[in-house]
Coordinates of C-alpha atoms and ligand atoms in Angstrom, one line a residue:
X1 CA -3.7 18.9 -32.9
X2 CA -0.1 19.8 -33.1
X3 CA 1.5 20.8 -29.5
X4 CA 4.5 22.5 -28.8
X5 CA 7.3 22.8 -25.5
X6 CA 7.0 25.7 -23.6
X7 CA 10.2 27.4 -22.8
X8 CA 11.4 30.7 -21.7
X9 CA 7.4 31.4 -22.2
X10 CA 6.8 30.7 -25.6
X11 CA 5.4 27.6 -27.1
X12 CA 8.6 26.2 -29.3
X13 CA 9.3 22.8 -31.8
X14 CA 11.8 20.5 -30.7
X15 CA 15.3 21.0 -32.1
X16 CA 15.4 17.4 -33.8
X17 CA 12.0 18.1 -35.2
X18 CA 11.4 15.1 -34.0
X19 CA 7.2 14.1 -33.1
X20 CA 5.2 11.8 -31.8
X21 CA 1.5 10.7 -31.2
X22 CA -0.5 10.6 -28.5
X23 CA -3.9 8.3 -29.0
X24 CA -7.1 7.5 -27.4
X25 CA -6.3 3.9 -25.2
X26 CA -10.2 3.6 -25.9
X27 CA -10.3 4.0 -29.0
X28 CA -7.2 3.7 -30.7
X29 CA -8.1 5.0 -33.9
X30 CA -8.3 8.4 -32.2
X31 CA -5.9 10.8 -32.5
X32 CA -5.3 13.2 -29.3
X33 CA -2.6 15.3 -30.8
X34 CA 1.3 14.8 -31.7
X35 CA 3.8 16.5 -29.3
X36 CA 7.6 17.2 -30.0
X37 CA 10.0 14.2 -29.2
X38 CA 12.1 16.4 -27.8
X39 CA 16.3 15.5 -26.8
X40 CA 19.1 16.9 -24.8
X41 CA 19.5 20.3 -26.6
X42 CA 15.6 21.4 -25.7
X43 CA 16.3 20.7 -22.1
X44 CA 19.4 22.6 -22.0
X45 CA 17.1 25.4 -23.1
X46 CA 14.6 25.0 -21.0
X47 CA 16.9 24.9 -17.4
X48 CA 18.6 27.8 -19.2
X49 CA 15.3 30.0 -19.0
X50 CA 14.6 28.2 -15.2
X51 CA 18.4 29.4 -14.2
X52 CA 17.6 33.1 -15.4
X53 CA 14.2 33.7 -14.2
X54 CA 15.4 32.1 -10.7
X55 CA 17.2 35.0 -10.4
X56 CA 13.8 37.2 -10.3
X57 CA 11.5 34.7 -8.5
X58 CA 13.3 33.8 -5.8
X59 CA 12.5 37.7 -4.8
X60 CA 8.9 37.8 -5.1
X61 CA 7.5 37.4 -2.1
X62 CA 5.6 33.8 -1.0
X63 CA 2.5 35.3 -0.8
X64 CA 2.7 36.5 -3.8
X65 CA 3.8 33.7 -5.2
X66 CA 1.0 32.1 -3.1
X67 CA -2.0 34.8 -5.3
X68 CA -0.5 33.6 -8.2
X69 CA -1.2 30.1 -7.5
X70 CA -4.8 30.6 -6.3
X71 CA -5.2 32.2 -9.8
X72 CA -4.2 28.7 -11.0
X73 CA -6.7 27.1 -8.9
X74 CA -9.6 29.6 -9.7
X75 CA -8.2 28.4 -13.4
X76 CA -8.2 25.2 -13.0
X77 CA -11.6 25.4 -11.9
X78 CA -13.2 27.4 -14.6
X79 CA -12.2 24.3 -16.9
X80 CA -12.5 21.5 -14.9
X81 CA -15.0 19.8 -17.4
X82 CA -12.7 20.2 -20.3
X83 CA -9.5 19.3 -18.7
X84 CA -11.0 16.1 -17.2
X85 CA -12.5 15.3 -20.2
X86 CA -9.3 15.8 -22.6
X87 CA -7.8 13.6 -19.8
X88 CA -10.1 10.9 -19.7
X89 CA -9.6 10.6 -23.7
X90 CA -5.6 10.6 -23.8
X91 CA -5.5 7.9 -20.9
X92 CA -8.7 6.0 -20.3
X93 CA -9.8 6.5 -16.7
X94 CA -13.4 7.2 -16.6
X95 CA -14.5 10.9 -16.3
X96 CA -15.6 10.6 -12.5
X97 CA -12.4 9.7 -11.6
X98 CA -10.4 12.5 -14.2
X99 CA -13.0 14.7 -12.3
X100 CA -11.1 13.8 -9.2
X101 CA -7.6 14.2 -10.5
X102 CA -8.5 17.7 -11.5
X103 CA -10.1 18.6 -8.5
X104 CA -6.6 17.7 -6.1
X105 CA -5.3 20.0 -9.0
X106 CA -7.4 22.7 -7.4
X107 CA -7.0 21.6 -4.3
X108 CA -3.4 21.5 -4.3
X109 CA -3.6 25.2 -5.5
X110 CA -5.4 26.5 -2.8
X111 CA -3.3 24.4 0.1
X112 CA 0.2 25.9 -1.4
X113 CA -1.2 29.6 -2.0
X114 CA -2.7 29.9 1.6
X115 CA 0.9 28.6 2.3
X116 CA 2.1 31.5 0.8
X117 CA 1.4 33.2 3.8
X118 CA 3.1 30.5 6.5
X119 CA 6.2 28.9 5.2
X120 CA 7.1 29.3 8.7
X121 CA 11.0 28.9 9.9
X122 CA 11.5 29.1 13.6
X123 CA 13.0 31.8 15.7
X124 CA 14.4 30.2 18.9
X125 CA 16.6 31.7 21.9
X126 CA 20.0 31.5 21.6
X127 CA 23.0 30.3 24.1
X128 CA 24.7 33.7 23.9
X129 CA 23.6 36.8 25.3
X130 CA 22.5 39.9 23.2
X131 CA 22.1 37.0 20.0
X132 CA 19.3 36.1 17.9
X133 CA 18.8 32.9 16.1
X134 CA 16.4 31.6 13.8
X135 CA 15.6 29.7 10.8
X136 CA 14.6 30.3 6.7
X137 CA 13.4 28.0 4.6
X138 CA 15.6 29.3 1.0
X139 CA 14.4 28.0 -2.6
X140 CA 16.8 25.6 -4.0
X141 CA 17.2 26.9 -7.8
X142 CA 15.5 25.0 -11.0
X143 CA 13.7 21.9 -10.2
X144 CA 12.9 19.3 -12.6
X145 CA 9.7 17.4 -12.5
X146 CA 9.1 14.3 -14.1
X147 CA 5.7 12.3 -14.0
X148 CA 3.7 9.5 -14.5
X149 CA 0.7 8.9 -16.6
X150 CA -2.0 7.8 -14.0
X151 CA -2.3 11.0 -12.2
X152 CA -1.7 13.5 -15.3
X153 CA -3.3 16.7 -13.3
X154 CA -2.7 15.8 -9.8
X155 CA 0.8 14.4 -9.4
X156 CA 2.5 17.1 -11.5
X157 CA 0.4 20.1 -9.1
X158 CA 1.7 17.8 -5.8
X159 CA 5.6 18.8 -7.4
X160 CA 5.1 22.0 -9.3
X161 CA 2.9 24.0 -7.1
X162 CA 4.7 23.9 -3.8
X163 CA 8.0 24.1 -6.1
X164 CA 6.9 27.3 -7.0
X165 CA 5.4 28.7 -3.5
X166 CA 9.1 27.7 -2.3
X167 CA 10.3 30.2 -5.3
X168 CA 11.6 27.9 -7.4
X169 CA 12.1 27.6 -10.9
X170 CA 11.1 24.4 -12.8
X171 CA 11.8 22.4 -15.8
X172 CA 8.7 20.0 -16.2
X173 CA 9.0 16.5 -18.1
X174 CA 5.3 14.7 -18.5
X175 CA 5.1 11.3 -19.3
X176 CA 4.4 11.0 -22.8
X177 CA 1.1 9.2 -22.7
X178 CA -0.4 12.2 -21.2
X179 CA 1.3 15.1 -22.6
X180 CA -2.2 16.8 -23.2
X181 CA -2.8 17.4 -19.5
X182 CA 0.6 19.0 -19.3
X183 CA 0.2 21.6 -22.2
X184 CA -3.5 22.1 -20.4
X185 CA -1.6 22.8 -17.0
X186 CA 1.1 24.9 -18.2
X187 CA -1.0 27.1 -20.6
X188 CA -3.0 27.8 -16.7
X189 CA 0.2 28.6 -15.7
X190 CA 1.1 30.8 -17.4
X191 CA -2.0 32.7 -17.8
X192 CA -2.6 33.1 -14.1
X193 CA 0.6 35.1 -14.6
X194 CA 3.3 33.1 -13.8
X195 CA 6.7 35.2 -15.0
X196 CA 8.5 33.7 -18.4
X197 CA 10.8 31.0 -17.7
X198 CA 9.6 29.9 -14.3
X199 CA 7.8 26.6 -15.7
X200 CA 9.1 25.3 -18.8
X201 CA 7.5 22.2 -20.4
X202 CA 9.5 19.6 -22.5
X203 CA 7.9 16.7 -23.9
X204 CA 9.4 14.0 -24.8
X205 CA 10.6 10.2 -23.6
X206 CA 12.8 8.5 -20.5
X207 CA 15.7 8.4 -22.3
X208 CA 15.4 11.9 -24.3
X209 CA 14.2 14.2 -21.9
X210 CA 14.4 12.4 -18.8
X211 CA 17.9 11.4 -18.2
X212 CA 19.4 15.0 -19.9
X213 CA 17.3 16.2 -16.9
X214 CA 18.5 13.9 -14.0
X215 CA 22.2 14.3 -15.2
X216 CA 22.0 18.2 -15.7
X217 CA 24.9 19.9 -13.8
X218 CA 22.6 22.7 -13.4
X219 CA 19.4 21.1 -11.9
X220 CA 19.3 21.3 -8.5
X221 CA 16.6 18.9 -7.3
X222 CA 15.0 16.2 -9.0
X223 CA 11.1 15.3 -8.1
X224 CA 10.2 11.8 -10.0
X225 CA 7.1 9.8 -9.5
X226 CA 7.1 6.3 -11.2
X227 CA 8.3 2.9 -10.9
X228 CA 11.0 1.7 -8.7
X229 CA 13.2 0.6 -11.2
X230 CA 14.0 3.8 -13.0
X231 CA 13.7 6.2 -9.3
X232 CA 17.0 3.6 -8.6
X233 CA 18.8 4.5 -11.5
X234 CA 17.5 8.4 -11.6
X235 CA 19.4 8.0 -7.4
X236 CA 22.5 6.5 -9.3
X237 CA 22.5 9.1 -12.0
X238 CA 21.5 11.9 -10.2
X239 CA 23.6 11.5 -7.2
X240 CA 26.6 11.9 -9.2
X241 CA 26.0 15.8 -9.7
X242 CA 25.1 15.5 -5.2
X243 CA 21.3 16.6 -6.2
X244 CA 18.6 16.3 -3.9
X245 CA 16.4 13.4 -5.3
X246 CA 12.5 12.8 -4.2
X247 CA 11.3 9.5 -5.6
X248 CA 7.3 8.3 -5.0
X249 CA 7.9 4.7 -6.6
X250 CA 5.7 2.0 -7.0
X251 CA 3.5 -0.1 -3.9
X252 CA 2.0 -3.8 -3.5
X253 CA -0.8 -2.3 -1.5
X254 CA -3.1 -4.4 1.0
X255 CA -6.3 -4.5 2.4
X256 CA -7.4 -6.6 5.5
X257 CA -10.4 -7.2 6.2
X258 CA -11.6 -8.8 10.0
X259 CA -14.0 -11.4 10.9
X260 CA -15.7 -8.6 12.8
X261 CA -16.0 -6.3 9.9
X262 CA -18.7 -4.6 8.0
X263 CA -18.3 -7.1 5.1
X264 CA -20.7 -4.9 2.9
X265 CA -18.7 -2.1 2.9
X266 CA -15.3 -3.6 2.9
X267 CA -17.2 -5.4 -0.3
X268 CA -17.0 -1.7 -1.7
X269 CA -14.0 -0.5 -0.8
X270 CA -12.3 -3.7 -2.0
X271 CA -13.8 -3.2 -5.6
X272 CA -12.8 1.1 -6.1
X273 CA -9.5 0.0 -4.5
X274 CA -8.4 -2.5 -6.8
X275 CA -10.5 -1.7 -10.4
X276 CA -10.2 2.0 -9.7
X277 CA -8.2 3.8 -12.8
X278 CA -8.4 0.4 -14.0
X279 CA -5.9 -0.9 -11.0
X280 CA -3.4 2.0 -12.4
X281 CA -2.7 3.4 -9.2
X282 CA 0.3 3.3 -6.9
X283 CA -2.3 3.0 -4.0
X284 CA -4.1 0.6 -5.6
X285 CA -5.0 -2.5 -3.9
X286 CA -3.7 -5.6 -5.1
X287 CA -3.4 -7.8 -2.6
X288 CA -6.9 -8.3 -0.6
X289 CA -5.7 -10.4 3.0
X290 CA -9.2 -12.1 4.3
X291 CA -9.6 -13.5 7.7
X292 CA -10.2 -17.5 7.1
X293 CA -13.5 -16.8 8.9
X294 CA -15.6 -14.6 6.9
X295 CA -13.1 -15.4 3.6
X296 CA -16.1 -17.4 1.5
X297 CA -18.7 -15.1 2.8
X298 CA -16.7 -12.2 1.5
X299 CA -15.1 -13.6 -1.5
X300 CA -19.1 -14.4 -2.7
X301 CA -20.3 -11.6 -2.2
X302 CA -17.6 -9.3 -3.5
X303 CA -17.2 -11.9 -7.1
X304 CA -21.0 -10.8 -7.7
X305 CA -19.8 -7.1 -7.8
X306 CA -16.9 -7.8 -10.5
X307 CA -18.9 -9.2 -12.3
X308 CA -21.3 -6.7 -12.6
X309 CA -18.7 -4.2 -13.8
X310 CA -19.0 -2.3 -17.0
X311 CA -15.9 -2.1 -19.3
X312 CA -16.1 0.5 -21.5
X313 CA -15.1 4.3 -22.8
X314 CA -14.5 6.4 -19.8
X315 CA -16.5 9.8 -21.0
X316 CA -19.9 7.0 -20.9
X317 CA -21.4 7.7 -17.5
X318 CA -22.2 4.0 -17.2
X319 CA -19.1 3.0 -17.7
X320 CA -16.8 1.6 -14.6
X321 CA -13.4 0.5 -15.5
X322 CA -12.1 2.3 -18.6
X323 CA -8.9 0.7 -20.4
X324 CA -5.7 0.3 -19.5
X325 CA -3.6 2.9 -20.9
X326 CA -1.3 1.2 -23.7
X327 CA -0.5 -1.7 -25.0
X328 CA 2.9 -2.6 -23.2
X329 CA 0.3 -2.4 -20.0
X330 CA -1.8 -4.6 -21.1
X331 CA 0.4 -7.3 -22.4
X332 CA 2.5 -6.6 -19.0
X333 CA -1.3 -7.3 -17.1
X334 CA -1.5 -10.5 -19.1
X335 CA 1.8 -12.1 -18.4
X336 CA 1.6 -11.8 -14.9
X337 CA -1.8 -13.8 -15.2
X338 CA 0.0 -16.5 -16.6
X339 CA 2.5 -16.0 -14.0
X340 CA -0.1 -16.2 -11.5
X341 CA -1.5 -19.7 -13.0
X342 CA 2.0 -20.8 -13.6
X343 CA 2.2 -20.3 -9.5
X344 CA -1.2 -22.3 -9.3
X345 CA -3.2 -19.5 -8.3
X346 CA -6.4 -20.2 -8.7
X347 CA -8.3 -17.7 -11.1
X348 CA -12.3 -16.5 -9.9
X349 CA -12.3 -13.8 -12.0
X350 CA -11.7 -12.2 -15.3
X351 CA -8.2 -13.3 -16.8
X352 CA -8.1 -11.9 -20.2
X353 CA -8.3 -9.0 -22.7
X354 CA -12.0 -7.8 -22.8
X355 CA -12.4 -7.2 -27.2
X356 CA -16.7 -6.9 -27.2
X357 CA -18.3 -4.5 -28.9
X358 CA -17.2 -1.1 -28.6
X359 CA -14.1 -2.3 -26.7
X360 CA -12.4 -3.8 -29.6
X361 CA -10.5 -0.8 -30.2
X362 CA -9.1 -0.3 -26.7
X363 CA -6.4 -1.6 -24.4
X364 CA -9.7 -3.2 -21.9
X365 CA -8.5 -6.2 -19.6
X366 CA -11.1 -8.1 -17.5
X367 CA -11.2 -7.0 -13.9
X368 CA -9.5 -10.0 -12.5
X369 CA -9.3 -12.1 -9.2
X370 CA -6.8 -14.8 -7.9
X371 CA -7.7 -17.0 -5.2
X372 CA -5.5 -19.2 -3.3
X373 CA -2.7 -17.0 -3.7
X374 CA 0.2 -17.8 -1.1
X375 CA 2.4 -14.6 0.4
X376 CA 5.4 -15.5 -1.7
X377 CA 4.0 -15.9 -5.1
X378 CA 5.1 -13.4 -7.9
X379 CA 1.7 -12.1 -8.4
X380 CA 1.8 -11.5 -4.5
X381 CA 5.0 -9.9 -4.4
X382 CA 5.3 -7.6 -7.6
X383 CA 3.5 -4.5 -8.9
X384 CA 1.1 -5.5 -11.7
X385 CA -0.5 -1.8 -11.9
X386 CA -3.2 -3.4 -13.3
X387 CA -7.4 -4.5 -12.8
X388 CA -5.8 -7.8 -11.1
X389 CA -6.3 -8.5 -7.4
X390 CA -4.9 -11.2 -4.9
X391 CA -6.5 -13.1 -2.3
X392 CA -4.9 -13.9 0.8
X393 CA -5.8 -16.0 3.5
X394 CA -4.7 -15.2 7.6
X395 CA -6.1 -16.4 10.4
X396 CA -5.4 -13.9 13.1
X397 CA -5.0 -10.1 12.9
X398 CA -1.0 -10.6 13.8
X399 CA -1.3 -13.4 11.0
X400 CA -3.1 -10.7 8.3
X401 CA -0.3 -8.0 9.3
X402 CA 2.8 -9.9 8.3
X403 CA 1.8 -11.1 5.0
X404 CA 0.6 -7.4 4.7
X405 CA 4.0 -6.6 5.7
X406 CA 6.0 -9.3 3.7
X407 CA 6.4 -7.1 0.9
X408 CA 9.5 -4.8 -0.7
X409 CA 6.9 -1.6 -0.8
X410 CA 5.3 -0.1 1.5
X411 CA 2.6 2.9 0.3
X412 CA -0.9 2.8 1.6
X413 CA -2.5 0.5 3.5
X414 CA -6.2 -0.6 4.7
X415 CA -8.1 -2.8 7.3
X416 CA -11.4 -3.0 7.5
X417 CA -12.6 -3.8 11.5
X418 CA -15.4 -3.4 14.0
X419 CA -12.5 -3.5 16.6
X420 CA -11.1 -0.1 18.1
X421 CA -8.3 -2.2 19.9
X422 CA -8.0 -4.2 16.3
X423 CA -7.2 -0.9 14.7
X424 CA -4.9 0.9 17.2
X425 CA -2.3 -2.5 16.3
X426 CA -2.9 -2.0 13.1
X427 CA -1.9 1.5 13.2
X428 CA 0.8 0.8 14.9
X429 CA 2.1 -2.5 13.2
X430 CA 1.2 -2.0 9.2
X431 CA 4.7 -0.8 7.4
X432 CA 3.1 1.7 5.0
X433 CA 3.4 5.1 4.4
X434 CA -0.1 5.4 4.4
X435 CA -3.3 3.1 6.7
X436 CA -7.0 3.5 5.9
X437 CA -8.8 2.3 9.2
X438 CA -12.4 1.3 7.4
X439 CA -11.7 2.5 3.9
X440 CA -10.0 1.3 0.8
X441 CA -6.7 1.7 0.0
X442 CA -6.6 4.8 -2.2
X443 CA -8.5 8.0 -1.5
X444 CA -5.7 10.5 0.1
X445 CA -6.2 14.3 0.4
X446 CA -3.8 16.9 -0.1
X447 CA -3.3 18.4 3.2
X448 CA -1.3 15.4 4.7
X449 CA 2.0 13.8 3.9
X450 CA 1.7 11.3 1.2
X451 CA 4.7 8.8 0.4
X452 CA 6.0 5.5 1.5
X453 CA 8.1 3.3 3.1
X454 CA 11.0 0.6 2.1
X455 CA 10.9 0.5 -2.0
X456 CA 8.0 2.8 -2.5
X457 CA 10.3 5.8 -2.3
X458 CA 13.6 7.3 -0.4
X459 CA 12.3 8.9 2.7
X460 CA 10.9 12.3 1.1
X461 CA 7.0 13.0 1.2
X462 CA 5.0 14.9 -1.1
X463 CA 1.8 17.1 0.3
X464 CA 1.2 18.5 3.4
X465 CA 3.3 20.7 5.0
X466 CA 6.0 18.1 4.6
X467 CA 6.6 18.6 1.0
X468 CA 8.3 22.0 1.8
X469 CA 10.8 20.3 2.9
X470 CA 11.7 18.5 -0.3
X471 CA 11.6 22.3 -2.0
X472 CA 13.5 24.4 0.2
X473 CA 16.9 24.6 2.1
X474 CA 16.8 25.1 5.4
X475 CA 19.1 28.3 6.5
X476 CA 19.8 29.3 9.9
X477 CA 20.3 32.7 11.1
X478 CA 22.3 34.4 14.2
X479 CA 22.6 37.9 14.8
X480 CA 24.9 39.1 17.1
X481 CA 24.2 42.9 18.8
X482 CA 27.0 41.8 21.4
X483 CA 29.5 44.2 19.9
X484 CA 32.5 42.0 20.8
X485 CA 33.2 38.4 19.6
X486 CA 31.4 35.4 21.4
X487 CA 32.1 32.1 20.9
X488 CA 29.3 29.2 21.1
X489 CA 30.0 26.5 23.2
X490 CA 33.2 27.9 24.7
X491 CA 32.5 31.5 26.0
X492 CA 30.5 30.8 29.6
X493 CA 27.4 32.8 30.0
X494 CA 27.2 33.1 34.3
X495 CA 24.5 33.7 36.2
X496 CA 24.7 36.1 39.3
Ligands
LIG1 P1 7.8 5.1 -15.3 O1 8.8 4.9 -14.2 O2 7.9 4.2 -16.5 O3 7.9 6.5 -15.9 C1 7.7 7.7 -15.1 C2 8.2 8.9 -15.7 O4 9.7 8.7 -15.8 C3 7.8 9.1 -17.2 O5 7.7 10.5 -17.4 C4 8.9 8.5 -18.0 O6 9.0 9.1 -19.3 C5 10.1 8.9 -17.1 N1 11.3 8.1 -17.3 C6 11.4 6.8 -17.7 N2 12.7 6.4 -17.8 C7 13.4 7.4 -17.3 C8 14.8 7.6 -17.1 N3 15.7 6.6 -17.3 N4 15.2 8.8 -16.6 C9 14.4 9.8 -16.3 N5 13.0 9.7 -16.5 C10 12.6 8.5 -17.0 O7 6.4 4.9 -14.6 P2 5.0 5.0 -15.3 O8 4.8 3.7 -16.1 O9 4.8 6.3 -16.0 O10 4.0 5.0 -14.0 C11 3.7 3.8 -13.3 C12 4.6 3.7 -12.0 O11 4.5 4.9 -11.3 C13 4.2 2.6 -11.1 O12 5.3 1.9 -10.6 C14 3.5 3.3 -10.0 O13 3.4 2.6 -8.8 C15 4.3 4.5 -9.9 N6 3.6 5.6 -9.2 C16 3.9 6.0 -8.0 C17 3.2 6.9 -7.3 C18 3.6 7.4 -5.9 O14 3.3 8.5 -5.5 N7 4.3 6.5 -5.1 C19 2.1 7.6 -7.9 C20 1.8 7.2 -9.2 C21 2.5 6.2 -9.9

């Protein structure tokens, strides 16, 4: 029950001796384990180990970087059921969905060890006679990671894994509601052989691990997924050592959904989109923008289906929305319901902690529904991350696509239509980083870029192929077999 750091390859106290304890948000009478609460000194440590075995790593070669990470996967794999189900009890999403955030574990695995064998630069001619030219992508040096609690598997595997491939080193800091996952990640790791010192693990807070991270001279990249108001200060703090900074902040997703669409299905995708991981997701949807023709229809047929929804512990198999995941989060979800009726928002759904039966002992918030809600309310504007949805009304697809758009974030992005011309607009039109064209807003895979626009990040993307470029330098090469000094640009090449 009691869980140690891992640097330099060994599992290691804190210095302070300093703990604390991670419970069930189900149940909060269970205890998950206690992890160091670890400061300054353990991270100096830790990017001490990363800078050494940089040194070694940066030599092996991608593809074998790339086996050692389908190991991992293979790994990962073999205890899928026991990671999911360690991660369903430290932060309450229910089992089908830690399932899920294993699996793009694994599947991240597999995408960055088959591009062990690509990492592809570019050779291309060059102006000069008798000169080649071409491009490397070059690791960067140690890397710190630092995570949020919704995704505990998947989001630290979308930073470590290709941080790795690149051959980098890392220093990993999990966010301490779900520093189980991360002691269940590393310990793959590092038996799928991954050298000493090339990911170290320090648990710990913001303040004590975090920021000693961000504002280590010796950290060359920092990779944060969270909310937007600590990636701005991380870009303050961190830009005054000139590191490069990848931030995946927060979204005030929104679905559409047409007069001429299949209002069953957008019924379904409208319910996993917003009361999915208990509305915990930066993609989940929070705003849902109905055309004023099929709005009652639609808003009928989908309250039926909240209503049916069954709180409880997320390991039951019957269960659909598990509980939030502390208790700041829930008393958070509840003030922006009184925000909402302060607005005069009219509330359909839910609206309050859910305390029945088994629940008592949990952080469980109804899943809840706000009618009437006008583009610039608060609760239409600002990330809840929570079960709470608002309904919009538009009257035309141009209409549904600027309120979609009247928002600070920008991350994923849905319409539901019957329309092929409807769609191509909204492609073009929606200002997300992400648009589902007959599907909710959250369900992306790990083979294309994932990120957003405006507050939701600074331009970086994780997955994909584009990730590499958040992990690598670019270097470009010329070789000159001349034999006698030619200058670019000024020495004229002429043709006879
Ligand atoms: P958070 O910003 O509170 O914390 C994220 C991580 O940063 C944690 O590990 C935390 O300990 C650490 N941290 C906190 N203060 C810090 C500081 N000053 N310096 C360095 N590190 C610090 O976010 P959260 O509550 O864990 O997660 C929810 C947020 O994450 C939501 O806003 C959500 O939208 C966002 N999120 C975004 C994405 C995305 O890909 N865009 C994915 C998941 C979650």
């Amino acid at each position: 029950m009691e869980y140690k750091n891992f640097i330099n390859g060994k599992w290691v106290g804190s210095k302070n001796k300093e703990k604390f304890e991670n419970r069930n948000p189900a149940n909060w009478d269970e205890l998950i384990g206690v992890f160091p609460k670890s400061g300054a000194e353990d991270v100096d440590d830790a990017v001490a180990a990363a800078e050494e075995a940089f040194k070694k790593w940066r030599l092996v070669p991608a593809p074998k970087r790339g086996e050692i990470l389908f190991r991992t996967g293979e790994l990962l794999r073999k205890h899928k059921e026991e990671i999911s189900r360690d991660m369903t009890r430290e932060m309450g999403k229910i089992i089908q969905e830690t399932r899920g955030d294993t699996q793009e574990g694994i599947d991240t695995a597999y995408y960055a060890a088959g591009e062990g064998r690509r990492l592809f630069g570019e050779t291309t001619p060059a102006e000069l006679p008798n000169k080649f030219a071409m491009s490397i992508r070059q690791p960067i040096g140690v890397c710190g990671i630092i995570s949020p609690w919704n995704f505990p598997m998947a989001i630290p595997t979308w930073k470590i894994f290709p941080a790795l491939l690149c051959g980098n080193t890392v220093v990993f800091k999990p966010a301490s509601d779900t520093p189980l996952t991360a002691v269940r990640l590393v310990e793959i790791l590092a038996e799928a052989g991954l050298p000493a010192g090339v990911v170290n693990l320090v648990h710990g807070t913001g303040s004590g691990v975090g920021t000693p991270l961000v504002e280590h001279p010796r950290v060359r990249l920092i990779s944060f997924t969270g909310s937007s108001d600590v990636g701005k200060q991380i870009a303050a703090s961190g830009g005054k050592t000139l590191k490069r900074i990848s931030l995946e902040l927060g979204g005030k997703n929104a679905q559409i959904v047409m007069d001429d669409a299949d209002l069953k299905l957008a019924v379904e995708g409208a319910l996993w989109g917003a009361f999915g991981t208990t509305g915990q997701r930066c993609t989940a949807t929070s705003r849902l923008i109905l055309h004023e023709k099929i709005k009652d229809d639609f808003l009928s047929m989908f309250l039926e289906r909240v209503e049916g929804l069954k709180l409880g512990n997320g390991l039951d198999s019957r269960t659909d929305v598990g509980p939030l995941v502390n208790k700041a989060q829930r008393e958070q979800i509840q003030s922006y319901v009184d925000i909402g009726l302060g607005e005069g928002a009219k509330l359909v759904a839910g609206g309050k902690a859910y305390e029945e039966g088994e629940c008592q002992k949990g952080w469980f918030y109804e899943p809840t529904v706000f009618d009437g809600v006008e583009p610039d309310m608060r609760i239409a504007q600002e990330e809840i991350f929570g079960p709470v949805l608002s309904v919009l009304k538009a009257g035309s697809l141009s209409e549904a696509i600027a309120i979609l758009n009247n928002s600070d974030y920008g991350l994923s992005s849905s319409i539901y239509t019957s329309d092929v011309n409807t769609a191509h607009v909204a492609m073009r039109d929606i200002e997300a980083g992400i648009t589902y064209i007959n599907g909710p807003t959250i369900g992306a895979e790990v083979h294309l870029p994932f990120g957003g626009v405006k507050d939701t990040g600074n331009g970086h993307r994780e997955s994909g192929t584009a990730v590499l470029d958040v992990f690598t330098e670019w270097k470009s090469i010329y070789v000159d077999y001349s034999g006698r000094l030619q200058k670019a640009q000024i020495d004229a090449v002429t043709i006879e």
